[in-house]
Coordinates of C-alpha atoms in Angstrom, one line a residue:
M19 CA -33.4 37.5 -1.4
G20 CA -32.4 40.8 -3.0
K21 CA -33.1 41.9 -6.5
A22 CA -31.1 40.0 -9.2
V23 CA -28.6 42.0 -11.2
G24 CA -29.3 42.3 -15.0
P25 CA -26.8 42.8 -17.7
C26 CA -24.5 45.7 -16.7
A27 CA -24.9 48.8 -18.8
A28 CA -23.4 52.3 -18.7
G29 CA -24.7 54.5 -16.0
D30 CA -25.7 51.7 -13.8
G31 CA -23.2 52.4 -11.1
V32 CA -20.9 49.5 -12.2
R33 CA -17.3 49.6 -13.3
H34 CA -16.8 48.9 -17.0
L35 CA -14.2 48.4 -19.7
S36 CA -15.2 48.5 -23.4
E37 CA -16.1 44.9 -24.2
P38 CA -13.8 43.1 -21.8
S39 CA -13.3 39.4 -22.3
P40 CA -14.7 36.9 -19.8
S41 CA -11.3 36.3 -18.3
R42 CA -10.7 40.1 -18.0
R43 CA -14.0 40.6 -16.3
A44 CA -13.1 37.9 -13.8
A45 CA -9.7 39.5 -13.2
L46 CA -11.4 42.8 -12.6
A47 CA -13.7 41.0 -10.1
V48 CA -10.7 39.6 -8.1
D49 CA -9.2 43.1 -8.1
A50 CA -12.6 44.6 -6.9
L51 CA -12.8 42.1 -4.0
R52 CA -9.3 43.0 -2.8
H53 CA -10.4 46.7 -2.8
G54 CA -13.7 46.0 -1.2
W55 CA -16.0 46.7 -4.1
P56 CA -19.1 44.6 -4.5
L57 CA -19.7 42.1 -7.3
A58 CA -22.6 42.4 -9.8
I59 CA -22.9 38.8 -11.1
E60 CA -25.6 38.7 -13.7
G61 CA -28.7 36.9 -12.3
A62 CA -27.8 37.4 -8.6
P63 CA -28.2 40.2 -6.1
L64 CA -25.4 42.6 -5.5
L65 CA -22.7 40.8 -3.2
Q66 CA -20.5 42.9 -0.9
P67 CA -17.3 41.1 0.4
V68 CA -17.3 41.3 4.1
E69 CA -13.6 41.3 4.9
T70 CA -12.5 44.2 2.7
A71 CA -15.6 46.3 3.0
F72 CA -14.5 50.0 3.7
S73 CA -17.8 51.7 4.1
D74 CA -20.7 51.4 6.7
V75 CA -22.5 48.6 4.9
S76 CA -25.3 46.4 6.2
G77 CA -27.6 43.7 4.9
E78 CA -30.4 41.4 5.9
A79 CA -28.6 38.3 4.5
M80 CA -25.2 36.8 4.0
L81 CA -23.6 34.3 1.6
V82 CA -21.2 31.9 3.2
S83 CA -19.8 28.4 2.5
A84 CA -21.6 25.3 3.8
S85 CA -18.7 24.3 6.1
R86 CA -18.7 27.7 7.7
A87 CA -22.4 27.5 8.0
A88 CA -22.1 24.1 9.8
T89 CA -19.7 25.5 12.4
L90 CA -22.3 28.2 13.1
K91 CA -24.8 25.4 13.8
L92 CA -27.1 27.0 11.1
A93 CA -30.7 25.7 11.1
N94 CA -31.8 23.6 8.1
Q95 CA -28.1 22.9 7.1
R96 CA -27.3 19.6 5.4
E97 CA -25.4 17.2 7.4
A98 CA -22.5 16.7 5.0
A99 CA -21.1 20.2 4.5
V100 CA -19.0 20.8 1.4
P101 CA -16.5 23.6 1.7
R102 CA -17.5 25.2 -1.7
Q103 CA -21.2 24.7 -1.4
P104 CA -22.9 28.1 -0.9
V105 CA -25.4 28.8 1.8
L106 CA -27.7 31.8 2.0
M107 CA -28.6 32.7 5.6
R108 CA -30.5 35.3 7.6
G109 CA -29.9 36.3 11.2
A110 CA -32.4 37.6 13.8
E111 CA -31.3 41.1 13.1
V112 CA -29.8 43.0 10.1
F113 CA -26.0 42.3 9.7
D114 CA -23.9 45.5 10.3
L115 CA -20.2 45.2 9.4
P116 CA -19.0 44.1 12.8
A117 CA -21.7 41.4 13.0
A118 CA -20.9 40.2 9.5
L119 CA -17.2 40.0 10.3
A120 CA -18.0 37.9 13.3
V121 CA -19.8 35.5 11.1
A122 CA -17.2 35.4 8.4
D123 CA -14.0 35.0 10.5
P124 CA -13.8 31.9 12.8
A125 CA -10.8 33.4 14.6
L126 CA -13.4 35.7 16.2
D127 CA -15.5 32.7 17.5
L128 CA -14.0 32.8 21.0
Q129 CA -14.5 36.6 21.2
S130 CA -18.2 36.6 20.1
P131 CA -19.5 33.0 20.5
L132 CA -23.2 33.8 20.5
K133 CA -24.2 35.0 16.9
G134 CA -27.4 33.4 16.0
P135 CA -30.1 32.3 15.6
F136 CA -29.6 31.9 11.9
K137 CA -31.8 30.4 9.3
A138 CA -30.8 29.0 5.9
L139 CA -32.8 30.5 3.0
E140 CA -33.6 29.1 -0.5
L141 CA -30.9 30.0 -2.9
G142 CA -32.1 30.5 -6.4
W143 CA -28.8 31.6 -7.9
E144 CA -26.4 28.9 -6.8
E145 CA -24.1 29.1 -9.9
Q146 CA -23.5 32.8 -9.2
A147 CA -23.0 32.1 -5.5
R148 CA -20.4 29.4 -6.3
A149 CA -18.6 31.8 -8.6
A150 CA -18.5 34.4 -5.8
L151 CA -17.0 32.0 -3.3
E152 CA -14.3 30.9 -5.8
L153 CA -13.5 34.5 -6.6
A154 CA -13.1 35.2 -2.9
R155 CA -10.7 32.2 -2.6
I156 CA -8.6 33.4 -5.7
A157 CA -8.5 36.9 -4.1
G158 CA -7.3 35.4 -0.8
I159 CA -10.1 36.8 1.3
L160 CA -12.7 35.3 3.6
P161 CA -15.5 33.6 1.5
A162 CA -18.4 35.7 3.0
F163 CA -20.6 38.3 1.4
L164 CA -23.4 40.6 2.4
V165 CA -26.3 40.1 0.0
A166 CA -28.1 43.1 -1.5
P167 CA -26.2 45.4 1.0
E168 CA -27.1 48.9 1.9
G169 CA -24.4 51.5 1.5
S170 CA -22.1 49.6 -0.8
G171 CA -20.1 51.4 -3.5
E172 CA -19.8 50.8 -7.3
A173 CA -19.7 47.2 -8.3
A174 CA -17.6 45.1 -10.7
C175 CA -19.8 43.4 -13.4
L176 CA -19.3 39.8 -14.6
K177 CA -21.0 36.6 -15.3
A178 CA -20.7 33.4 -13.3
S179 CA -19.1 31.6 -16.3
D180 CA -16.3 34.1 -16.4
V181 CA -14.5 32.4 -13.5
E182 CA -14.0 29.3 -15.6
A183 CA -12.4 31.5 -18.4
F184 CA -10.1 33.1 -15.9
S185 CA -8.8 29.6 -14.7
D186 CA -8.3 28.3 -18.2
P187 CA -4.7 26.9 -18.2
S188 CA -4.4 27.1 -22.0
R189 CA -3.9 30.9 -21.7
L190 CA -0.6 30.4 -19.9
R191 CA 2.6 31.2 -21.9
I192 CA 6.3 31.1 -21.4
A193 CA 7.3 34.7 -20.5
T194 CA 11.1 34.4 -20.5
R195 CA 14.0 32.0 -19.8
A196 CA 17.4 32.5 -18.1
K197 CA 20.4 30.7 -16.6
L198 CA 20.1 30.6 -12.8
P199 CA 22.9 29.0 -10.9
V200 CA 21.6 27.7 -7.6
A201 CA 23.4 26.1 -4.6
A202 CA 22.2 22.6 -5.6
A203 CA 23.1 23.0 -9.3
E204 CA 25.2 25.8 -10.9
G205 CA 23.9 25.0 -14.4
A206 CA 20.2 25.3 -13.6
R207 CA 17.9 27.2 -15.9
I208 CA 14.7 29.1 -14.9
V209 CA 11.6 29.5 -17.1
A210 CA 8.8 32.0 -16.1
F211 CA 5.2 31.5 -17.0
R212 CA 2.5 34.2 -17.2
S213 CA -1.2 34.2 -18.1
P214 CA -2.8 37.4 -19.5
D215 CA -5.2 38.3 -16.6
D216 CA -3.7 36.4 -13.7
T217 CA -1.0 38.2 -11.7
R218 CA 0.4 35.0 -10.3
E219 CA 3.6 34.2 -12.2
H220 CA 4.8 30.5 -12.0
V221 CA 8.3 29.3 -12.6
A222 CA 10.1 26.1 -13.5
L223 CA 13.7 25.3 -12.6
V224 CA 15.3 22.8 -15.0
I225 CA 18.4 20.9 -13.7
G226 CA 20.5 18.7 -16.0
K227 CA 20.4 18.3 -19.8
E228 CA 16.9 18.1 -21.2
D229 CA 16.2 14.8 -22.9
S230 CA 12.7 14.1 -24.4
S231 CA 13.4 10.4 -24.4
S232 CA 13.9 10.2 -20.6
P233 CA 11.2 11.3 -18.1
P234 CA 12.5 13.9 -15.8
L235 CA 12.3 13.8 -12.0
V236 CA 9.6 16.4 -11.2
R237 CA 8.5 18.0 -8.1
L238 CA 5.4 20.2 -8.0
H239 CA 6.0 22.6 -5.2
S240 CA 3.4 25.1 -4.0
E241 CA 4.8 28.4 -2.8
C242 CA 5.2 28.5 1.0
L243 CA 6.6 31.8 2.3
T244 CA 6.7 30.7 5.9
G245 CA 8.5 27.4 5.1
D246 CA 10.5 28.2 2.1
I247 CA 11.9 31.7 3.1
L248 CA 11.4 32.0 6.9
G249 CA 12.3 28.4 7.8
S250 CA 9.0 27.6 9.6
L251 CA 9.0 24.4 11.5
K252 CA 5.1 24.1 11.3
C253 CA 5.4 22.4 7.9
D254 CA 8.0 20.4 5.8
C255 CA 7.9 22.6 2.7
G256 CA 11.4 24.2 3.1
P257 CA 13.2 20.9 3.7
Q258 CA 11.2 19.3 0.9
L259 CA 12.1 22.0 -1.5
D260 CA 15.8 21.7 -0.7
A261 CA 15.8 17.9 -0.8
A262 CA 14.0 17.9 -4.2
L263 CA 16.6 20.3 -5.7
Q264 CA 19.4 18.1 -4.4
A265 CA 17.8 14.9 -5.7
M266 CA 17.5 16.5 -9.2
A267 CA 21.2 17.6 -9.0
E268 CA 22.2 14.0 -8.2
E269 CA 19.9 12.9 -11.1
A270 CA 21.8 15.2 -13.4
E271 CA 25.1 13.8 -12.3
K272 CA 23.9 10.4 -13.5
G273 CA 22.9 11.8 -16.9
G274 CA 19.3 12.4 -16.1
W275 CA 17.4 15.6 -15.4
G276 CA 14.8 17.2 -13.2
V277 CA 12.2 19.9 -13.3
L278 CA 10.9 21.9 -10.3
L279 CA 7.6 23.5 -10.8
Y280 CA 7.3 26.4 -8.3
M281 CA 3.6 27.3 -8.2
R282 CA 2.2 30.6 -6.8
Q283 CA -0.5 28.9 -4.9
E284 CA 0.2 29.6 -1.2
G285 CA -1.5 27.6 1.5
R286 CA -2.6 24.8 -1.0
G287 CA -4.5 27.6 -2.9
I288 CA -6.1 29.5 -0.2
G289 CA -3.6 32.4 0.0
L290 CA -1.0 33.6 2.5
V291 CA -3.4 35.5 4.8
N292 CA -6.0 32.7 5.0
K293 CA -3.2 30.2 5.6
L294 CA -2.0 32.2 8.6
R295 CA -5.6 32.4 9.7
A296 CA -5.6 28.6 9.6
Y297 CA -2.4 28.6 11.7
R298 CA -4.3 30.6 14.3
L299 CA -7.1 28.1 14.4
Q300 CA -4.4 25.3 14.7
D301 CA -3.2 27.1 17.8
Q302 CA -6.7 26.7 19.2
G303 CA -6.4 22.9 18.7
F304 CA -7.8 22.3 15.2
D305 CA -5.8 20.2 12.7
T306 CA -4.9 21.6 9.2
V307 CA -8.0 20.1 7.5
D308 CA -10.5 21.3 10.1
A309 CA -8.8 24.8 10.3
N310 CA -9.4 25.2 6.6
T311 CA -13.0 24.1 6.5
R312 CA -13.8 26.3 9.6
L313 CA -12.7 29.2 7.5
G314 CA -15.1 28.1 4.7
L315 CA -12.3 27.1 2.4
P316 CA -11.2 23.9 0.8
D317 CA -8.4 21.8 2.2
E318 CA -7.2 21.3 -1.4
A319 CA -7.4 24.0 -4.0
R320 CA -4.2 23.6 -5.9
D321 CA -4.2 24.2 -9.7
F322 CA -3.0 21.0 -11.3
P323 CA -4.1 21.8 -14.8
T324 CA -1.8 24.8 -14.8
A325 CA 1.1 22.5 -13.6
A326 CA 0.2 20.2 -16.5
R327 CA 0.3 23.2 -18.9
M328 CA 3.7 24.2 -17.7
L329 CA 5.1 20.7 -18.4
D330 CA 3.4 20.8 -21.8
L331 CA 5.1 24.1 -22.7
L332 CA 8.4 22.6 -21.6
G333 CA 7.8 19.7 -23.9
V334 CA 7.5 17.2 -21.1
K335 CA 5.0 14.4 -21.6
E336 CA 6.1 11.8 -19.1
I337 CA 7.5 12.3 -15.6
R338 CA 8.8 10.7 -12.5
L339 CA 6.9 12.5 -9.8
M340 CA 8.4 13.2 -6.4
T341 CA 5.5 13.1 -4.0
N342 CA 4.0 11.1 -1.0
N343 CA 0.5 11.9 -2.2
P344 CA -1.2 9.4 -4.5
A345 CA -4.0 11.9 -5.1
K346 CA -1.5 14.3 -6.7
V347 CA -0.5 11.5 -9.2
D348 CA -4.1 11.0 -10.0
A349 CA -4.7 14.7 -10.4
L350 CA -1.9 15.2 -12.9
E351 CA -2.8 12.1 -14.8
A352 CA -6.3 13.4 -15.1
T353 CA -5.0 16.4 -17.0
G354 CA -3.1 14.2 -19.5
V355 CA 0.4 13.9 -17.8
S356 CA 1.9 10.5 -17.8
V357 CA 3.3 9.6 -14.5
A358 CA 5.8 6.8 -15.0
E359 CA 6.8 6.5 -11.3
R360 CA 5.9 8.0 -8.0
V361 CA 9.2 8.7 -6.2
P362 CA 8.7 8.9 -2.4
H363 CA 9.7 12.2 -0.8
S364 CA 9.7 11.8 3.0
L365 CA 11.7 13.8 5.5
P366 CA 11.9 13.5 9.3
D367 CA 9.4 15.3 11.4
N368 CA 9.9 17.7 14.3
P369 CA 7.9 18.5 17.5
H370 CA 6.2 21.5 15.6
N371 CA 5.1 19.6 12.4
A372 CA 4.5 16.0 13.7
R373 CA 0.7 16.6 14.0
Y374 CA 0.6 18.3 10.5
L375 CA 2.4 15.3 8.9
A376 CA 0.2 12.8 10.7
T377 CA -2.9 14.7 9.4
K378 CA -1.6 14.5 5.9
R379 CA -1.1 10.8 6.4
D380 CA -4.4 10.0 8.2
R381 CA -6.8 12.5 6.5
A382 CA -5.3 13.3 3.1
G383 CA -4.0 9.7 2.2
H384 CA -0.2 10.7 2.0
I385 CA 2.0 7.7 2.2
L386 CA 4.5 8.5 5.0
P387 CA 6.7 6.3 7.3

Protein backbone atom coordinates (compact mmCIF):
# COMPACT_ATOMS: atom_id res chain seq x y z
CA MET A 1 0.00 0.00 0.00
CA GLY A 2 1.29 3.46 -0.87
CA LYS A 3 3.77 4.45 -3.53
CA ALA A 4 7.33 3.33 -2.88
CA VAL A 5 9.92 6.03 -2.36
CA GLY A 6 12.67 6.08 -4.95
CA PRO A 7 16.22 7.43 -4.55
CA CYS A 8 15.99 10.83 -2.84
CA ALA A 9 16.99 13.80 -4.92
CA ALA A 10 17.17 17.55 -4.46
CA GLY A 11 13.80 19.26 -4.62
CA ASP A 12 11.84 16.16 -3.61
CA GLY A 13 10.73 17.48 -0.21
CA VAL A 14 13.30 15.39 1.65
CA ARG A 15 16.01 16.60 4.05
CA HIS A 16 19.53 16.15 2.63
CA LEU A 17 23.21 16.43 3.42
CA SER A 18 25.80 16.37 0.67
CA GLU A 19 26.73 12.70 0.21
CA PRO A 20 26.07 11.57 3.81
CA SER A 21 27.47 8.20 4.84
CA PRO A 22 25.05 5.32 5.54
CA SER A 23 25.66 5.68 9.28
CA ARG A 24 25.03 9.42 9.11
CA ARG A 25 21.79 8.88 7.18
CA ALA A 26 20.60 6.51 9.91
CA ALA A 27 21.57 9.04 12.59
CA LEU A 28 19.55 11.70 10.77
CA ALA A 29 16.63 9.28 10.62
CA VAL A 30 16.73 8.71 14.39
CA ASP A 31 16.76 12.47 14.89
CA ALA A 32 13.87 12.82 12.44
CA LEU A 33 11.77 10.31 14.36
CA ARG A 34 12.33 12.16 17.63
CA HIS A 35 11.16 15.38 15.92
CA GLY A 36 8.15 13.78 14.25
CA TRP A 37 9.40 13.87 10.67
CA PRO A 38 8.56 10.95 8.37
CA LEU A 39 11.04 8.49 6.92
CA ALA A 40 11.64 8.04 3.21
CA ILE A 41 13.22 4.58 3.12
CA GLU A 42 14.11 3.70 -0.44
CA GLY A 43 11.69 1.11 -1.82
CA ALA A 44 8.92 1.72 0.73
CA PRO A 45 6.06 4.20 1.10
CA LEU A 46 6.55 7.27 3.26
CA LEU A 47 6.38 6.33 6.96
CA GLN A 48 5.15 8.82 9.57
CA PRO A 49 6.00 8.04 13.24
CA VAL A 50 2.74 8.08 15.16
CA GLU A 51 3.97 9.04 18.62
CA THR A 52 5.86 12.18 17.66
CA ALA A 53 3.66 13.40 14.80
CA PHE A 54 3.03 17.13 15.24
CA SER A 55 0.63 17.87 12.38
CA ASP A 56 -2.86 16.69 11.45
CA VAL A 57 -1.79 13.53 9.65
CA SER A 58 -3.88 10.56 8.60
CA GLY A 59 -3.48 7.39 6.59
CA GLU A 60 -5.32 4.32 5.36
CA ALA A 61 -2.75 1.88 6.77
CA MET A 62 -0.37 1.46 9.68
CA LEU A 63 2.88 -0.40 10.23
CA VAL A 64 3.19 -2.06 13.66
CA SER A 65 5.10 -4.97 15.16
CA ALA A 66 3.68 -8.48 15.13
CA SER A 67 3.42 -8.66 18.91
CA ARG A 68 1.37 -5.46 19.03
CA ALA A 69 -0.77 -6.74 16.16
CA ALA A 70 -1.44 -9.93 18.13
CA THR A 71 -2.72 -7.98 21.15
CA LEU A 72 -5.10 -6.16 18.79
CA LYS A 73 -6.42 -9.58 17.67
CA LEU A 74 -5.56 -8.70 14.11
CA ALA A 75 -7.13 -10.91 11.45
CA ASN A 76 -4.74 -13.12 9.47
CA GLN A 77 -2.00 -12.69 12.07
CA ARG A 78 0.43 -15.57 12.48
CA GLU A 79 0.15 -17.48 15.76
CA ALA A 80 3.75 -17.03 16.92
CA ALA A 81 4.18 -13.26 17.05
CA VAL A 82 7.77 -12.02 16.97
CA PRO A 83 8.34 -8.53 18.43
CA ARG A 84 10.45 -7.23 15.54
CA GLN A 85 8.36 -8.77 12.77
CA PRO A 86 6.55 -5.97 10.89
CA VAL A 87 2.85 -6.09 10.12
CA LEU A 88 1.02 -3.86 7.65
CA MET A 89 -2.60 -3.34 8.69
CA ARG A 90 -5.74 -1.53 7.59
CA GLY A 91 -8.72 -0.53 9.69
CA ALA A 92 -12.38 -0.11 8.84
CA GLU A 93 -11.79 3.65 8.57
CA VAL A 94 -8.89 5.98 7.83
CA PHE A 95 -6.53 6.36 10.78
CA ASP A 96 -6.49 9.94 12.05
CA LEU A 97 -3.84 10.75 14.65
CA PRO A 98 -5.95 9.98 17.76
CA ALA A 99 -6.99 6.63 16.27
CA ALA A 100 -3.40 5.84 15.31
CA LEU A 101 -2.18 6.67 18.82
CA ALA A 102 -4.79 4.35 20.32
CA VAL A 103 -3.46 1.55 18.10
CA ALA A 104 0.19 2.34 18.88
CA ASP A 105 0.07 2.71 22.67
CA PRO A 106 -1.19 -0.26 24.73
CA ALA A 107 -1.48 2.01 27.77
CA LEU A 108 -4.56 3.41 26.04
CA ASP A 109 -6.21 -0.01 25.63
CA LEU A 110 -8.39 0.39 28.70
CA GLN A 111 -9.52 3.83 27.56
CA SER A 112 -10.40 2.77 24.01
CA PRO A 113 -10.82 -1.02 23.98
CA LEU A 114 -12.73 -1.25 20.68
CA LYS A 115 -10.41 -0.31 17.80
CA GLY A 116 -11.04 -2.78 15.00
CA PRO A 117 -11.81 -4.58 12.88
CA PHE A 118 -8.35 -4.71 11.37
CA LYS A 119 -6.96 -6.68 8.48
CA ALA A 120 -3.36 -7.67 7.79
CA LEU A 121 -2.18 -6.67 4.32
CA GLU A 122 0.54 -8.12 2.14
CA LEU A 123 3.85 -6.45 2.90
CA GLY A 124 6.11 -6.18 -0.13
CA TRP A 125 8.84 -4.11 1.56
CA GLU A 126 9.64 -6.14 4.68
CA GLU A 127 13.32 -5.15 4.90
CA GLN A 128 12.41 -1.46 4.95
CA ALA A 129 9.65 -2.10 7.50
CA ARG A 130 12.08 -3.91 9.80
CA ALA A 131 14.50 -1.00 9.50
CA ALA A 132 11.76 1.47 10.46
CA LEU A 133 10.80 -0.53 13.56
CA GLU A 134 14.44 -0.79 14.61
CA LEU A 135 14.98 2.95 14.15
CA ALA A 136 11.92 3.59 16.31
CA ARG A 137 13.43 1.43 19.06
CA ILE A 138 16.74 3.28 18.84
CA ALA A 139 14.89 6.59 18.99
CA GLY A 140 12.98 5.39 22.06
CA ILE A 141 9.52 5.91 20.56
CA LEU A 142 6.58 3.59 20.00
CA PRO A 143 7.16 1.28 16.98
CA ALA A 144 4.16 2.40 14.95
CA PHE A 145 3.91 4.32 11.68
CA LEU A 146 1.22 5.72 9.43
CA VAL A 147 1.88 4.48 5.89
CA ALA A 148 1.79 6.94 2.97
CA PRO A 149 0.24 9.58 5.26
CA GLU A 150 -1.67 12.65 4.22
CA GLY A 151 -0.44 15.92 5.71
CA SER A 152 3.07 14.86 6.73
CA GLY A 153 6.06 17.19 6.55
CA GLU A 154 9.45 16.82 4.92
CA ALA A 155 11.07 13.40 5.24
CA ALA A 156 14.49 12.05 6.14
CA CYS A 157 15.95 9.90 3.36
CA LEU A 158 17.82 6.64 3.89
CA LYS A 159 18.17 3.02 2.80
CA ALA A 160 17.21 0.01 4.90
CA SER A 161 20.84 -1.14 5.00
CA ASP A 162 21.89 2.13 6.66
CA VAL A 163 20.63 0.87 10.03
CA GLU A 164 23.25 -1.87 10.10
CA ALA A 165 26.00 0.69 9.44
CA PHE A 166 24.72 2.86 12.29
CA SER A 167 24.98 -0.11 14.68
CA ASP A 168 28.49 -1.12 13.57
CA PRO A 169 30.54 -1.44 16.82
CA SER A 170 33.85 -1.07 14.97
CA ARG A 171 33.16 2.69 14.75
CA LEU A 172 33.38 3.02 18.53
CA ARG A 173 36.50 4.78 19.82
CA ILE A 174 37.96 5.81 23.17
CA ALA A 175 37.18 9.51 23.62
CA THR A 176 39.04 10.22 26.85
CA ARG A 177 40.34 8.78 30.13
CA ALA A 178 40.56 10.19 33.65
CA LYS A 179 41.03 9.24 37.28
CA LEU A 180 37.72 8.92 39.09
CA PRO A 181 37.83 8.14 42.80
CA VAL A 182 34.57 6.44 43.79
CA ALA A 183 33.23 5.32 47.15
CA ALA A 184 34.15 1.69 46.48
CA ALA A 185 37.64 2.40 45.11
CA GLU A 186 39.47 5.71 45.33
CA GLY A 187 41.99 4.65 42.69
CA ALA A 188 39.41 3.93 39.97
CA ARG A 189 39.86 5.19 36.41
CA ILE A 190 37.11 6.01 33.94
CA VAL A 191 37.24 5.57 30.17
CA ALA A 192 34.65 7.19 27.87
CA PHE A 193 33.68 5.74 24.48
CA ARG A 194 32.02 7.48 21.57
CA SER A 195 30.81 6.56 18.08
CA PRO A 196 30.70 9.21 15.32
CA ASP A 197 26.94 9.23 14.72
CA ASP A 198 25.50 7.73 17.91
CA THR A 199 24.87 10.22 20.73
CA ARG A 200 24.95 7.47 23.37
CA GLU A 201 28.29 7.63 25.20
CA HIS A 202 29.29 4.51 27.13
CA VAL A 203 31.89 4.38 29.90
CA ALA A 204 34.07 1.81 31.61
CA LEU A 205 35.26 2.05 35.22
CA VAL A 206 38.53 0.22 35.82
CA ILE A 207 39.34 -0.80 39.40
CA GLY A 208 42.72 -2.22 40.39
CA LYS A 209 45.95 -2.61 38.45
CA GLU A 210 45.39 -3.69 34.86
CA ASP A 211 47.04 -7.03 34.15
CA SER A 212 46.74 -8.58 30.70
CA SER A 213 47.78 -11.98 32.11
CA SER A 214 44.84 -12.10 34.52
CA PRO A 215 41.18 -12.00 33.40
CA PRO A 216 39.39 -9.13 35.16
CA LEU A 217 36.11 -9.39 37.02
CA VAL A 218 33.66 -7.73 34.58
CA ARG A 219 30.13 -6.48 35.04
CA LEU A 220 28.11 -5.36 32.01
CA HIS A 221 25.60 -2.93 33.53
CA SER A 222 22.90 -1.29 31.43
CA GLU A 223 21.95 2.22 32.47
CA CYS A 224 18.94 2.35 34.81
CA LEU A 225 17.95 5.86 35.84
CA THR A 226 15.16 4.68 38.12
CA GLY A 227 17.27 2.04 39.88
CA ASP A 228 20.81 3.46 39.80
CA ILE A 229 19.93 7.07 40.62
CA LEU A 230 16.45 7.19 42.15
CA GLY A 231 16.71 4.01 44.20
CA SER A 232 13.71 2.26 42.60
CA LEU A 233 12.61 -0.91 44.36
CA LYS A 234 10.96 -2.29 41.19
CA CYS A 235 14.27 -3.74 39.99
CA ASP A 236 17.60 -4.82 41.45
CA CYS A 237 19.79 -2.62 39.23
CA GLY A 238 21.01 -0.16 41.89
CA PRO A 239 22.02 -2.83 44.41
CA GLN A 240 23.63 -4.89 41.65
CA LEU A 241 25.71 -1.89 40.57
CA ASP A 242 26.88 -1.16 44.12
CA ALA A 243 27.63 -4.81 44.83
CA ALA A 244 29.62 -5.16 41.59
CA LEU A 245 31.81 -2.17 42.41
CA GLN A 246 32.40 -3.52 45.91
CA ALA A 247 33.31 -6.96 44.55
CA MET A 248 35.81 -5.37 42.14
CA ALA A 249 37.35 -3.35 44.96
CA GLU A 250 37.79 -6.54 46.98
CA GLU A 251 39.31 -8.20 43.92
CA ALA A 252 41.79 -5.32 43.62
CA GLU A 253 42.80 -5.70 47.26
CA LYS A 254 43.78 -9.30 46.48
CA GLY A 255 45.90 -8.21 43.52
CA GLY A 256 43.27 -8.66 40.83
CA TRP A 257 41.25 -6.08 38.93
CA GLY A 258 37.79 -5.36 37.62
CA VAL A 259 36.00 -3.53 34.81
CA LEU A 260 32.49 -2.13 34.97
CA LEU A 261 30.99 -1.48 31.53
CA TYR A 262 28.22 1.11 32.00
CA MET A 263 26.13 0.95 28.84
CA ARG A 264 23.71 3.66 27.72
CA GLN A 265 20.90 1.25 26.88
CA GLU A 266 18.09 2.01 29.30
CA GLY A 267 15.34 -0.55 29.72
CA ARG A 268 17.37 -3.39 28.15
CA GLY A 269 17.59 -1.30 24.99
CA ILE A 270 14.04 0.11 24.63
CA GLY A 271 14.74 3.53 26.18
CA LEU A 272 13.61 5.32 29.33
CA VAL A 273 10.15 6.44 28.19
CA ASN A 274 9.24 3.03 26.81
CA LYS A 275 10.54 1.40 29.99
CA LEU A 276 8.21 3.60 32.02
CA ARG A 277 5.37 2.67 29.65
CA ALA A 278 6.19 -0.97 30.46
CA TYR A 279 6.04 -0.11 34.16
CA ARG A 280 2.53 1.26 33.61
CA LEU A 281 1.51 -2.00 31.98
CA GLN A 282 3.06 -3.90 34.89
CA ASP A 283 0.77 -1.88 37.16
CA GLN A 284 -2.10 -3.40 35.14
CA GLY A 285 -0.86 -6.92 35.93
CA PHE A 286 1.52 -7.80 33.08
CA ASP A 287 4.99 -9.15 33.83
CA THR A 288 8.12 -7.52 32.40
CA VAL A 289 8.27 -9.73 29.30
CA ASP A 290 4.61 -9.33 28.38
CA ALA A 291 4.71 -5.59 29.06
CA ASN A 292 7.51 -5.14 26.51
CA THR A 293 5.87 -7.28 23.87
CA ARG A 294 2.51 -5.53 24.27
CA LEU A 295 4.40 -2.33 23.43
CA GLY A 296 5.64 -4.06 20.29
CA LEU A 297 9.19 -4.04 21.60
CA PRO A 298 11.68 -6.84 22.26
CA ASP A 299 12.31 -8.01 25.81
CA GLU A 300 16.03 -8.13 25.01
CA ALA A 301 17.61 -5.45 22.82
CA ARG A 302 20.92 -4.84 24.56
CA ASP A 303 23.99 -4.21 22.42
CA PHE A 304 26.49 -6.93 23.28
CA PRO A 305 28.77 -6.32 20.26
CA THR A 306 29.41 -2.78 21.54
CA ALA A 307 30.29 -4.18 24.98
CA ALA A 308 32.73 -6.53 23.28
CA ARG A 309 34.23 -3.62 21.35
CA MET A 310 34.73 -1.69 24.59
CA LEU A 311 36.62 -4.62 26.09
CA ASP A 312 38.73 -4.93 22.95
CA LEU A 313 39.66 -1.24 23.07
CA LEU A 314 40.70 -1.75 26.69
CA GLY A 315 42.90 -4.67 25.63
CA VAL A 316 40.78 -7.24 27.49
CA LYS A 317 40.47 -10.60 25.75
CA GLU A 318 39.34 -12.88 28.58
CA ILE A 319 36.98 -12.06 31.44
CA ARG A 320 35.27 -13.40 34.54
CA LEU A 321 31.71 -12.21 34.01
CA MET A 322 29.45 -11.23 36.91
CA THR A 323 25.98 -12.32 35.82
CA ASN A 324 23.12 -14.64 36.61
CA ASN A 325 22.16 -14.81 32.94
CA PRO A 326 23.78 -17.63 30.91
CA ALA A 327 22.42 -15.99 27.74
CA LYS A 328 24.62 -12.97 28.42
CA VAL A 329 27.65 -15.29 28.54
CA ASP A 330 26.62 -16.82 25.21
CA ALA A 331 26.02 -13.39 23.65
CA LEU A 332 29.45 -12.09 24.59
CA GLU A 333 31.21 -15.28 23.53
CA ALA A 334 29.44 -15.02 20.17
CA THR A 335 31.19 -11.67 19.67
CA GLY A 336 34.62 -13.17 20.38
CA VAL A 337 34.96 -12.46 24.11
CA SER A 338 36.35 -15.41 26.09
CA VAL A 339 34.41 -15.91 29.33
CA ALA A 340 36.62 -17.89 31.68
CA GLU A 341 34.05 -17.96 34.47
CA ARG A 342 30.48 -16.92 35.18
CA VAL A 343 30.46 -15.33 38.63
CA PRO A 344 27.00 -15.40 40.28
CA HIS A 345 25.62 -12.00 41.21
CA SER A 346 22.43 -12.53 43.22
CA LEU A 347 20.94 -10.15 45.76
CA PRO A 348 17.90 -10.48 48.05
CA ASP A 349 14.55 -9.48 46.63
CA ASN A 350 11.98 -7.14 48.15
CA PRO A 351 8.17 -7.01 47.95
CA HIS A 352 8.34 -4.65 44.96
CA ASN A 353 10.74 -6.63 42.75
CA ALA A 354 10.00 -10.24 43.73
CA ARG A 355 7.82 -10.82 40.67
CA TYR A 356 10.37 -9.09 38.42
CA LEU A 357 13.14 -11.41 39.62
CA ALA A 358 10.89 -14.45 39.32
CA THR A 359 10.13 -13.48 35.72
CA LYS A 360 13.84 -13.20 34.94
CA ARG A 361 14.31 -16.68 36.42
CA ASP A 362 11.26 -18.37 34.87
CA ARG A 363 11.06 -16.66 31.48
CA ALA A 364 14.58 -15.36 30.76
CA GLY A 365 16.59 -18.28 32.16
CA HIS A 366 18.42 -16.39 34.91
CA ILE A 367 20.01 -18.61 37.57
CA LEU A 368 18.66 -17.25 40.86
CA PRO A 369 18.29 -18.72 44.35
